[in-house]
Amino acid sequence: MTCFAADFVKLTADNFDINDKYEKENQITANFVQEVWPEDIDSLSATVTAEFYDFGKNVNCSLALYDEKGRLVSVASETKPSPKGSISSFNLSAGRAKLADSAKLMVWDSASQKPLREAKTIEKIKNALIIYLDPEKGSDTNDGTFQSPIKTLKKAVYSLRTNQDKLGPNDDTIYFILKNGEYFMDDVLKLEPKDLLSNRYQVVFTALETQKAVLTGAVDITGFTLWDENKDIYRAEVGTDINSRQLFADGIRCVRARRDEPPAGYEYKDGVATAQESEFLNFKHIEDLEFAFENNWMHDRCMVTSVKDLGGGTIQFNMSDEVWKQLTTKNYFSSAKPTYMENAYEFIDEGGEWYLDTHEGYLYYKPRAFEDMKKTRFTMPVKEDFMKLSSVSSPIKNIDFRGLEFTQSTWMFPSTNGGLCINQNEYYRNGSNNAPMEGVIELKNTENVNFYNCKFSKLGRTALKMINGVRNCTISGNEFCDLSAGALSVGGVTDLERNPDNVSLSVKNVQVENNFIHDIAEDIKSCAAVSAGFPIDTRIGNNEIYNTGYSGIHTGWGWGTLTPSATKNFVISNNYIHKILNDEIYDGGAVYMLGHTGGSVDNLNKLTENYVEDIRKPFGALYPDEGSSYWEISNNVVDLSKQPIWYYGGGSARSRWTHIHTSSINHIYYNNNYSTTGNMQNSGTSISYQPPKIYAQANWPDEALQIIDRSGIQPQFEDCFSERLEEFYDSGNISTYVGGEIRLNVTPTTSKAKFYNSAKFDSYAQIKNDGILAFRNGKIYAMEKGETEVTITAVENNLIREHTVKVIVN
């Protein structure tokens, strides 16, 4: 994180000098407030936001309710101007909902009476048993009616056994409707087929209002007082029975106190780590210190157990034995030199950093410049698992999850194990075993289990995992964001799951579509955003994947083995994947394939019509690795113009659009792709390679532009994701003169580099305290000749985006 001892001020639109080259797109977002419409509510609500950049309009929004014969029951309507370049908001509420059966949300141009977007509809729940929950007003002794809701999910599921007599002869669905509030996941919710009657009924777990029913594993931390005035460090007493690897301030991820470099004079030889930095001898709790290692595709950790004074300013770090041996003896582990260190009180020197002293029971925190310690809510995840759905014999099936938010869990294994040794992706060493990371929500042996319009955020390990038989499931319209590890894992990679004869363990007919997956692998950078084992008849398509530590999509396993796997009829298409990998974790891809498939020359798996850009690695944006076979790679657009040369791990190389580096890769068929570079390697076997059509400056022809347009989230799902600041772009250095006002030549953008209105997020500026610039009455002025920097910090959706621009004063 960038942090200066500097002036700090909140910005307004007047501080920005927007570049008009970024497309400004009219946008109208319309949503019902309610995720579902039960009989028990008196009114129905909706929200609309409108932005116009061609010219302003008078906008009419109407929410109309109709009875079963289509007759109007009630209507709520609002008309007001939406000026060019502004954001207009509408909040509608229509009464008499108990008399209605359907509703329509419409947005019109009041002058022309023409619709400005497609109308949205919702229908009232019919033929269903409904059990209500309320975390604040509910009680586990209640009967689950609207007026008498149950408090916890565990009790609500259990109550189904006593409510079966309420199922009517025409009922075909059971709803668990969660009212607004936070549901603390004190116990793991374990579900089996017998718990839900889902073999006979469709079961729906849903929020009453979209993403306002929040399932959380965090507790509140209160009672902060100023501890060190000189360093601006606060302290709260939390007791010695709490532990976590994450902390959030008003939902914003905080940073475990760290130093972004190894110890001075660090050396590793014959299993021993030494350094020329005796200050470590004075650390109060050196046994809490972790070394972090980022290398190729791995993000490892090892805890320090003690420090020994060798004399002459030299110290020796004694490391956690088993993990240290694992790390220093595995292939590709580069000289055991940490890239950073974390988890020591002595490292707290920047805003947003924290340290938990589990020995004496205190939490220490240094606030960010925009945080008020009297108003900020601090939450610490203390639970690891939320939900386990499993069945040994017949599958658990016919379950939908709708409009829920799953947030804030931790994963303590790296702490209790003395570190973390990664093999690849979500697989790590647990003793002598290659262990898969479990899911916070984990499903085993499932059929027709679906997630719609949910949000998975701030979870400590893989958010959603589906293994040991996954059939006819859909993951659609969800947001996965700000996750410590991966977002979604579909299918495991054991030999049993690889075998195409084990039908009961296969991944078959799974659709992962129209999800917004971003800011992934924040703590364990070696985890892919989406992982798929050996899928059959499956599509991963029309997702946007952005800002990940490792690969965007990772599929397969097995390296150079020629043993066929179950994978066939697998399609990865129309995804928009960008800002993937980094300068330390760089051996992956926008799409990474590994191991032999079950395809054939006549039945190829397909990687097609994806748009990938800003892939931060040298070895191939589209990357079939060892043993990959029977893939068609066609009609993709690869834009590496931002990174024509990638600097990594002390080296550099020209970026490659694809990478076939060994003979075990076979039967890959390339045709009709587009790229900004033709750089590639082809050392495979039976490779049919048609070079891509090269457009070095990304001045794409119409066919490529159509592929780009079809990639990512489809228009009918855009309403699910309203907050989407992604990148800042500047026009180069700012040059001015002494006494001149400075406007920041920085343009905020959203998906596909389209203009994003700064009114949607909070933004701040920091300037170095070097006397060159100063804030006066909300403006930035040049005070002295010289060169300096301004760092913009934007806060939206509990995420921070930063951008620094250089200023030259003549």
PDB file of N, CA and C in Angstrom, residues 104-162:
ATOM      1  N   LYS A 104     -44.239  -5.382 -12.844  1.00  0.00           N
ATOM      2  CA  LYS A 104     -43.362  -4.991 -13.945  1.00  0.00           C
ATOM      3  C   LYS A 104     -42.712  -3.657 -13.602  1.00  0.00           C
ATOM      4  N   LEU A 105     -41.378  -3.593 -13.806  1.00  0.00           N
ATOM      5  CA  LEU A 105     -40.608  -2.371 -13.587  1.00  0.00           C
ATOM      6  C   LEU A 105     -40.207  -1.809 -14.940  1.00  0.00           C
ATOM      7  N   MET A 106     -40.639  -0.563 -15.229  1.00  0.00           N
ATOM      8  CA  MET A 106     -40.454   0.027 -16.552  1.00  0.00           C
ATOM      9  C   MET A 106     -39.760   1.380 -16.456  1.00  0.00           C
ATOM     10  N   VAL A 107     -38.920   1.667 -17.435  1.00  0.00           N
ATOM     11  CA  VAL A 107     -38.208   2.941 -17.502  1.00  0.00           C
ATOM     12  C   VAL A 107     -38.469   3.541 -18.886  1.00  0.00           C
ATOM     13  N   TRP A 108     -38.999   4.795 -18.898  1.00  0.00           N
ATOM     14  CA  TRP A 108     -39.423   5.428 -20.144  1.00  0.00           C
ATOM     15  C   TRP A 108     -38.751   6.779 -20.324  1.00  0.00           C
ATOM     16  N   ASP A 109     -38.642   7.186 -21.557  1.00  0.00           N
ATOM     17  CA  ASP A 109     -38.369   8.585 -21.892  1.00  0.00           C
ATOM     18  C   ASP A 109     -39.718   9.300 -21.864  1.00  0.00           C
ATOM     19  N   SER A 110     -39.897  10.197 -20.902  1.00  0.00           N
ATOM     20  CA  SER A 110     -41.220  10.797 -20.716  1.00  0.00           C
ATOM     21  C   SER A 110     -41.638  11.664 -21.895  1.00  0.00           C
ATOM     22  N   ALA A 111     -40.679  12.152 -22.669  1.00  0.00           N
ATOM     23  CA  ALA A 111     -41.015  12.992 -23.817  1.00  0.00           C
ATOM     24  C   ALA A 111     -41.541  12.153 -24.978  1.00  0.00           C
ATOM     25  N   SER A 112     -40.822  11.091 -25.321  1.00  0.00           N
ATOM     26  CA  SER A 112     -41.208  10.276 -26.476  1.00  0.00           C
ATOM     27  C   SER A 112     -42.106   9.112 -26.099  1.00  0.00           C
ATOM     28  N   GLN A 113     -42.172   8.817 -24.784  1.00  0.00           N
ATOM     29  CA  GLN A 113     -42.924   7.664 -24.293  1.00  0.00           C
ATOM     30  C   GLN A 113     -42.377   6.341 -24.840  1.00  0.00           C
ATOM     31  N   LYS A 114     -41.087   6.336 -25.182  1.00  0.00           N
ATOM     32  CA  LYS A 114     -40.439   5.110 -25.622  1.00  0.00           C
ATOM     33  C   LYS A 114     -39.642   4.507 -24.468  1.00  0.00           C
ATOM     34  N   PRO A 115     -39.640   3.183 -24.364  1.00  0.00           N
ATOM     35  CA  PRO A 115     -38.877   2.553 -23.279  1.00  0.00           C
ATOM     36  C   PRO A 115     -37.381   2.793 -23.448  1.00  0.00           C
ATOM     37  N   LEU A 116     -36.706   3.047 -22.335  1.00  0.00           N
ATOM     38  CA  LEU A 116     -35.257   3.256 -22.349  1.00  0.00           C
ATOM     39  C   LEU A 116     -34.485   1.967 -22.097  1.00  0.00           C
ATOM     40  N   ARG A 117     -35.177   0.951 -21.667  1.00  0.00           N
ATOM     41  CA  ARG A 117     -34.567  -0.355 -21.455  1.00  0.00           C
ATOM     42  C   ARG A 117     -35.682  -1.395 -21.389  1.00  0.00           C
ATOM     43  N   GLU A 118     -35.286  -2.647 -21.425  1.00  0.00           N
ATOM     44  CA  GLU A 118     -36.257  -3.731 -21.328  1.00  0.00           C
ATOM     45  C   GLU A 118     -36.862  -3.750 -19.929  1.00  0.00           C
ATOM     46  N   ALA A 119     -38.161  -3.970 -19.843  1.00  0.00           N
ATOM     47  CA  ALA A 119     -38.838  -4.036 -18.554  1.00  0.00           C
ATOM     48  C   ALA A 119     -38.392  -5.278 -17.782  1.00  0.00           C
ATOM     49  N   LYS A 120     -38.435  -5.190 -16.453  1.00  0.00           N
ATOM     50  CA  LYS A 120     -38.137  -6.332 -15.600  1.00  0.00           C
ATOM     51  C   LYS A 120     -39.424  -6.797 -14.926  1.00  0.00           C
ATOM     52  N   THR A 121     -39.536  -8.090 -14.716  1.00  0.00           N
ATOM     53  CA  THR A 121     -40.747  -8.645 -14.120  1.00  0.00           C
ATOM     54  C   THR A 121     -40.405  -9.534 -12.932  1.00  0.00           C
ATOM     55  N   ILE A 122     -41.397  -9.717 -12.077  1.00  0.00           N
ATOM     56  CA  ILE A 122     -41.287 -10.627 -10.948  1.00  0.00           C
ATOM     57  C   ILE A 122     -42.669 -11.179 -10.671  1.00  0.00           C
ATOM     58  N   GLU A 123     -42.728 -12.420 -10.220  1.00  0.00           N
ATOM     59  CA  GLU A 123     -43.992 -13.051  -9.889  1.00  0.00           C
ATOM     60  C   GLU A 123     -44.002 -13.489  -8.431  1.00  0.00           C
ATOM     61  N   LYS A 124     -45.182 -13.461  -7.867  1.00  0.00           N
ATOM     62  CA  LYS A 124     -45.339 -13.853  -6.467  1.00  0.00           C
ATOM     63  C   LYS A 124     -45.140 -15.365  -6.316  1.00  0.00           C
ATOM     64  N   ILE A 125     -44.584 -15.754  -5.181  1.00  0.00           N
ATOM     65  CA  ILE A 125     -44.394 -17.171  -4.874  1.00  0.00           C
ATOM     66  C   ILE A 125     -45.754 -17.851  -4.726  1.00  0.00           C
ATOM     67  N   LYS A 126     -45.891 -18.993  -5.377  1.00  0.00           N
ATOM     68  CA  LYS A 126     -47.110 -19.796  -5.249  1.00  0.00           C
ATOM     69  C   LYS A 126     -46.730 -21.251  -5.007  1.00  0.00           C
ATOM     70  N   ASN A 127     -47.659 -22.000  -4.459  1.00  0.00           N
ATOM     71  CA  ASN A 127     -47.492 -23.437  -4.256  1.00  0.00           C
ATOM     72  C   ASN A 127     -46.199 -23.752  -3.512  1.00  0.00           C
ATOM     73  N   ALA A 128     -46.051 -23.148  -2.360  1.00  0.00           N
ATOM     74  CA  ALA A 128     -44.802 -23.316  -1.623  1.00  0.00           C
ATOM     75  C   ALA A 128     -45.035 -23.246  -0.115  1.00  0.00           C
ATOM     76  N   LEU A 129     -44.183 -23.939   0.606  1.00  0.00           N
ATOM     77  CA  LEU A 129     -44.072 -23.785   2.055  1.00  0.00           C
ATOM     78  C   LEU A 129     -42.949 -22.791   2.313  1.00  0.00           C
ATOM     79  N   ILE A 130     -43.199 -21.791   3.149  1.00  0.00           N
ATOM     80  CA  ILE A 130     -42.202 -20.762   3.436  1.00  0.00           C
ATOM     81  C   ILE A 130     -41.851 -20.787   4.914  1.00  0.00           C
ATOM     82  N   ILE A 131     -40.559 -20.816   5.206  1.00  0.00           N
ATOM     83  CA  ILE A 131     -40.038 -20.705   6.570  1.00  0.00           C
ATOM     84  C   ILE A 131     -39.180 -19.450   6.621  1.00  0.00           C
ATOM     85  N   TYR A 132     -39.521 -18.529   7.510  1.00  0.00           N
ATOM     86  CA  TYR A 132     -38.832 -17.245   7.603  1.00  0.00           C
ATOM     87  C   TYR A 132     -37.768 -17.263   8.707  1.00  0.00           C
ATOM     88  N   LEU A 133     -36.692 -16.485   8.436  1.00  0.00           N
ATOM     89  CA  LEU A 133     -35.631 -16.298   9.416  1.00  0.00           C
ATOM     90  C   LEU A 133     -35.385 -14.806   9.610  1.00  0.00           C
ATOM     91  N   ASP A 134     -34.981 -14.448  10.815  1.00  0.00           N
ATOM     92  CA  ASP A 134     -34.625 -13.063  11.135  1.00  0.00           C
ATOM     93  C   ASP A 134     -33.549 -13.097  12.217  1.00  0.00           C
ATOM     94  N   PRO A 135     -32.314 -12.612  11.916  1.00  0.00           N
ATOM     95  CA  PRO A 135     -31.234 -12.729  12.897  1.00  0.00           C
ATOM     96  C   PRO A 135     -31.375 -11.802  14.089  1.00  0.00           C
ATOM     97  N   GLU A 136     -32.197 -10.771  13.957  1.00  0.00           N
ATOM     98  CA  GLU A 136     -32.333  -9.796  15.039  1.00  0.00           C
ATOM     99  C   GLU A 136     -33.622  -9.994  15.840  1.00  0.00           C
ATOM    100  N   LYS A 137     -34.738 -10.191  15.154  1.00  0.00           N
ATOM    101  CA  LYS A 137     -36.018 -10.315  15.831  1.00  0.00           C
ATOM    102  C   LYS A 137     -36.483 -11.760  15.953  1.00  0.00           C
ATOM    103  N   GLY A 138     -35.747 -12.684  15.357  1.00  0.00           N
ATOM    104  CA  GLY A 138     -36.147 -14.075  15.373  1.00  0.00           C
ATOM    105  C   GLY A 138     -35.737 -14.790  16.647  1.00  0.00           C
ATOM    106  N   SER A 139     -36.319 -15.972  16.832  1.00  0.00           N
ATOM    107  CA  SER A 139     -35.986 -16.833  17.964  1.00  0.00           C
ATOM    108  C   SER A 139     -36.080 -18.274  17.501  1.00  0.00           C
ATOM    109  N   ASP A 140     -35.179 -19.123  18.015  1.00  0.00           N
ATOM    110  CA  ASP A 140     -35.204 -20.524  17.629  1.00  0.00           C
ATOM    111  C   ASP A 140     -36.334 -21.297  18.273  1.00  0.00           C
ATOM    112  N   THR A 141     -37.139 -20.633  19.088  1.00  0.00           N
ATOM    113  CA  THR A 141     -38.346 -21.257  19.619  1.00  0.00           C
ATOM    114  C   THR A 141     -39.577 -20.877  18.803  1.00  0.00           C
ATOM    115  N   ASN A 142     -39.407 -20.018  17.800  1.00  0.00           N
ATOM    116  CA  ASN A 142     -40.533 -19.598  16.952  1.00  0.00           C
ATOM    117  C   ASN A 142     -40.875 -20.676  15.926  1.00  0.00           C
ATOM    118  N   ASP A 143     -42.013 -20.460  15.235  1.00  0.00           N
ATOM    119  CA  ASP A 143     -42.495 -21.477  14.302  1.00  0.00           C
ATOM    120  C   ASP A 143     -42.142 -21.188  12.847  1.00  0.00           C
ATOM    121  N   GLY A 144     -41.470 -20.057  12.568  1.00  0.00           N
ATOM    122  CA  GLY A 144     -40.997 -19.790  11.216  1.00  0.00           C
ATOM    123  C   GLY A 144     -41.979 -19.076  10.317  1.00  0.00           C
ATOM    124  N   THR A 145     -43.054 -18.517  10.877  1.00  0.00           N
ATOM    125  CA  THR A 145     -43.956 -17.702  10.073  1.00  0.00           C
ATOM    126  C   THR A 145     -43.380 -16.302   9.906  1.00  0.00           C
ATOM    127  N   PHE A 146     -44.015 -15.500   9.059  1.00  0.00           N
ATOM    128  CA  PHE A 146     -43.547 -14.139   8.808  1.00  0.00           C
ATOM    129  C   PHE A 146     -43.510 -13.326  10.112  1.00  0.00           C
ATOM    130  N   GLN A 147     -44.540 -13.498  10.938  1.00  0.00           N
ATOM    131  CA  GLN A 147     -44.617 -12.755  12.193  1.00  0.00           C
ATOM    132  C   GLN A 147     -43.775 -13.392  13.291  1.00  0.00           C
ATOM    133  N   SER A 148     -43.404 -14.655  13.127  1.00  0.00           N
ATOM    134  CA  SER A 148     -42.676 -15.373  14.174  1.00  0.00           C
ATOM    135  C   SER A 148     -41.490 -16.115  13.563  1.00  0.00           C
ATOM    136  N   PRO A 149     -40.488 -15.373  13.069  1.00  0.00           N
ATOM    137  CA  PRO A 149     -39.371 -16.000  12.347  1.00  0.00           C
ATOM    138  C   PRO A 149     -38.388 -16.720  13.271  1.00  0.00           C
ATOM    139  N   ILE A 150     -37.668 -17.645  12.681  1.00  0.00           N
ATOM    140  CA  ILE A 150     -36.611 -18.376  13.385  1.00  0.00           C
ATOM    141  C   ILE A 150     -35.315 -17.573  13.299  1.00  0.00           C
ATOM    142  N   LYS A 151     -34.426 -17.771  14.243  1.00  0.00           N
ATOM    143  CA  LYS A 151     -33.198 -16.958  14.309  1.00  0.00           C
ATOM    144  C   LYS A 151     -32.056 -17.541  13.486  1.00  0.00           C
ATOM    145  N   THR A 152     -31.839 -18.857  13.536  1.00  0.00           N
ATOM    146  CA  THR A 152     -30.645 -19.438  12.917  1.00  0.00           C
ATOM    147  C   THR A 152     -31.007 -20.403  11.787  1.00  0.00           C
ATOM    148  N   LEU A 153     -30.094 -20.544  10.835  1.00  0.00           N
ATOM    149  CA  LEU A 153     -30.299 -21.461   9.716  1.00  0.00           C
ATOM    150  C   LEU A 153     -30.387 -22.905  10.196  1.00  0.00           C
ATOM    151  N   LYS A 154     -29.550 -23.259  11.131  1.00  0.00           N
ATOM    152  CA  LYS A 154     -29.540 -24.633  11.610  1.00  0.00           C
ATOM    153  C   LYS A 154     -30.900 -25.022  12.173  1.00  0.00           C
ATOM    154  N   LYS A 155     -31.476 -24.154  12.974  1.00  0.00           N
ATOM    155  CA  LYS A 155     -32.783 -24.437  13.558  1.00  0.00           C
ATOM    156  C   LYS A 155     -33.872 -24.411  12.482  1.00  0.00           C
ATOM    157  N   ALA A 156     -33.753 -23.512  11.512  1.00  0.00           N
ATOM    158  CA  ALA A 156     -34.759 -23.428  10.451  1.00  0.00           C
ATOM    159  C   ALA A 156     -34.809 -24.727   9.652  1.00  0.00           C
ATOM    160  N   VAL A 157     -33.645 -25.271   9.318  1.00  0.00           N
ATOM    161  CA  VAL A 157     -33.605 -26.527   8.583  1.00  0.00           C
ATOM    162  C   VAL A 157     -34.187 -27.649   9.437  1.00  0.00           C
ATOM    163  N   TYR A 158     -33.841 -27.662  10.704  1.00  0.00           N
ATOM    164  CA  TYR A 158     -34.363 -28.694  11.606  1.00  0.00           C
ATOM    165  C   TYR A 158     -35.879 -28.592  11.728  1.00  0.00           C
ATOM    166  N   SER A 159     -36.415 -27.357  11.684  1.00  0.00           N
ATOM    167  CA  SER A 159     -37.853 -27.153  11.858  1.00  0.00           C
ATOM    168  C   SER A 159     -38.659 -27.747  10.713  1.00  0.00           C
ATOM    169  N   LEU A 160     -37.986 -27.998   9.568  1.00  0.00           N
ATOM    170  CA  LEU A 160     -38.697 -28.562   8.439  1.00  0.00           C
ATOM    171  C   LEU A 160     -39.294 -29.917   8.794  1.00  0.00           C
ATOM    172  N   ARG A 161     -38.637 -30.617   9.686  1.00  0.00           N
ATOM    173  CA  ARG A 161     -39.148 -31.930  10.087  1.00  0.00           C
ATOM    174  C   ARG A 161     -40.502 -31.824  10.781  1.00  0.00           C
ATOM    175  N   THR A 162     -40.706 -30.724  11.500  1.00  0.00           N
ATOM    176  CA  THR A 162     -41.970 -30.552  12.229  1.00  0.00           C
ATOM    177  C   THR A 162     -42.982 -29.740  11.427  1.00  0.00           C
TER     178      THR A 162
END
